[in-house]
Coordinates of C-alpha atoms in Angstrom, one line a residue:
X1 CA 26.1 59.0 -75.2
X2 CA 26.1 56.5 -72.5
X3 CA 25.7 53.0 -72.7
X4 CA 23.1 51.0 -72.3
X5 CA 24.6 49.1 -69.2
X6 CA 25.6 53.0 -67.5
X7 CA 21.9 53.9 -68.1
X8 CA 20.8 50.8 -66.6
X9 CA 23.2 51.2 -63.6
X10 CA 22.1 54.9 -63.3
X11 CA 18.4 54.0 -62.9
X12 CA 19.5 51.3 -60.4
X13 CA 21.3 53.4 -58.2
X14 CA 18.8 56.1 -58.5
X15 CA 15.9 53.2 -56.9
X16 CA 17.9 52.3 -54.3
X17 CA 18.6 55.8 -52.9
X18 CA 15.3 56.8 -53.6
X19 CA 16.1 59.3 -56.7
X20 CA 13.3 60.0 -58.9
X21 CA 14.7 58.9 -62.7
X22 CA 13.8 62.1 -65.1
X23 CA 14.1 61.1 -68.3
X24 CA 13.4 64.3 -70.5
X25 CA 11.6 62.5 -73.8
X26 CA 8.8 61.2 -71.5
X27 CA 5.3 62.3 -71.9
X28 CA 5.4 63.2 -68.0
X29 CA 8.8 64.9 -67.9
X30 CA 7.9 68.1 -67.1
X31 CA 5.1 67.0 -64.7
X32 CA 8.2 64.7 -62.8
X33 CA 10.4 67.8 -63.1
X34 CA 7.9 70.2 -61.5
X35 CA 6.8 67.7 -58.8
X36 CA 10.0 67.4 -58.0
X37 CA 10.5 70.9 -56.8
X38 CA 10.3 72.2 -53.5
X39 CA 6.8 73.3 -52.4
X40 CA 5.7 76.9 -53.3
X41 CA 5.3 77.9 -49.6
X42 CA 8.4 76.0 -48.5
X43 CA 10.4 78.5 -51.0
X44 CA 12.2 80.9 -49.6
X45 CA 11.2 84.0 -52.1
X46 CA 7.4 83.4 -52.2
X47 CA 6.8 82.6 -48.6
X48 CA 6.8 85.5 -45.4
X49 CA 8.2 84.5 -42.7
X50 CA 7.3 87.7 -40.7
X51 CA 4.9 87.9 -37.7
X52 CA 4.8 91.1 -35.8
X53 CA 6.6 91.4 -32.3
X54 CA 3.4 92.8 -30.1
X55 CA 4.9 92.2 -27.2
X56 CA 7.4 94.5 -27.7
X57 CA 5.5 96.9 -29.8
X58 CA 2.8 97.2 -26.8
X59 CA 5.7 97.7 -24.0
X60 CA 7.3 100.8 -26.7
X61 CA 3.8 102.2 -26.9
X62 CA 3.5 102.4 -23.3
X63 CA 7.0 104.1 -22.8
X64 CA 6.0 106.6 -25.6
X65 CA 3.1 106.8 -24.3
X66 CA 4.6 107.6 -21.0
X67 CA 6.9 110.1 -22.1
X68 CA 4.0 111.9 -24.1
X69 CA 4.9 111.0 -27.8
X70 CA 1.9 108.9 -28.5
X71 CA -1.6 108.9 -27.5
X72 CA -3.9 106.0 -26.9
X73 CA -7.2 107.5 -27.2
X74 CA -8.8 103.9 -25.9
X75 CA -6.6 104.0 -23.1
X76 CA -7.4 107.6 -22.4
X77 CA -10.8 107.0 -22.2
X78 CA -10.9 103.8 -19.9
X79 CA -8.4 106.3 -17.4
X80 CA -10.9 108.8 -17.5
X81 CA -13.8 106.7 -16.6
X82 CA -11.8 105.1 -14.2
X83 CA -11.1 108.9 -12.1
X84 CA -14.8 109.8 -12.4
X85 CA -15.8 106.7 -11.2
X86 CA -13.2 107.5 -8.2
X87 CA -14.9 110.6 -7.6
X88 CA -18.2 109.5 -7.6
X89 CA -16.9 107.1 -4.7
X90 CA -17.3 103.6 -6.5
X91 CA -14.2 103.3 -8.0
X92 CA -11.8 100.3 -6.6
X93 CA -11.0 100.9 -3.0
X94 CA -7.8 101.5 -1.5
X95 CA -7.6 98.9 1.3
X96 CA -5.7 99.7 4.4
X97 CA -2.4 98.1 5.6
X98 CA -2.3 95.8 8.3
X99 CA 0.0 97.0 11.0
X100 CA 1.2 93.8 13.1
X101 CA 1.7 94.1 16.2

């Protein structure tokens, strides 16, 4: 048991540095106690702190892709449009290289 001057002292200090006093026989102890806790999503094992990479997701996509290990039916179909267009003869033209003389 402290005194009554070490109690007094205690709740001083605790003022000054900005310490909330929890004094467990109060009516709003526990309401003290759990608004003194850190934030739910400030915790570190309820919050996710994930966000996908898609930058380098889409660049491995490409290279597997590439290589022939995945298949991008979207970006199939756009190619595909894209050569009959060329065939038709309204696809994007090839311009010519200016030779300087």
């Amino acid at each position: 048991m402290s005194s009554n001057y070490a109690r007094r002292m205690a709740q001083l200090s605790a003022r000054i540095f900005g310490q909330i006093p929890v004094e467990k026989n109060t009516p709003n102890g526990r309401l003290i106690q759990r608004l003194a806790k850190k934030p739910i999503d400030k915790m570190e094992e309820y919050s996710m702190n994930y966000y996908p990479r898609h930058q380098e997701h889409d660049h491995l996509f490409k290279v597997l892709r590439y290589h022939g290990l995945y298949r991008d039916e979207h970006q199939d179909f756009v190619e595909e449009i894209e050569r009959l267009k060329r065939l038709r003869g309204k696809g994007k033209r090839e311009r010519k290289q200016r030779t300087e003389n």
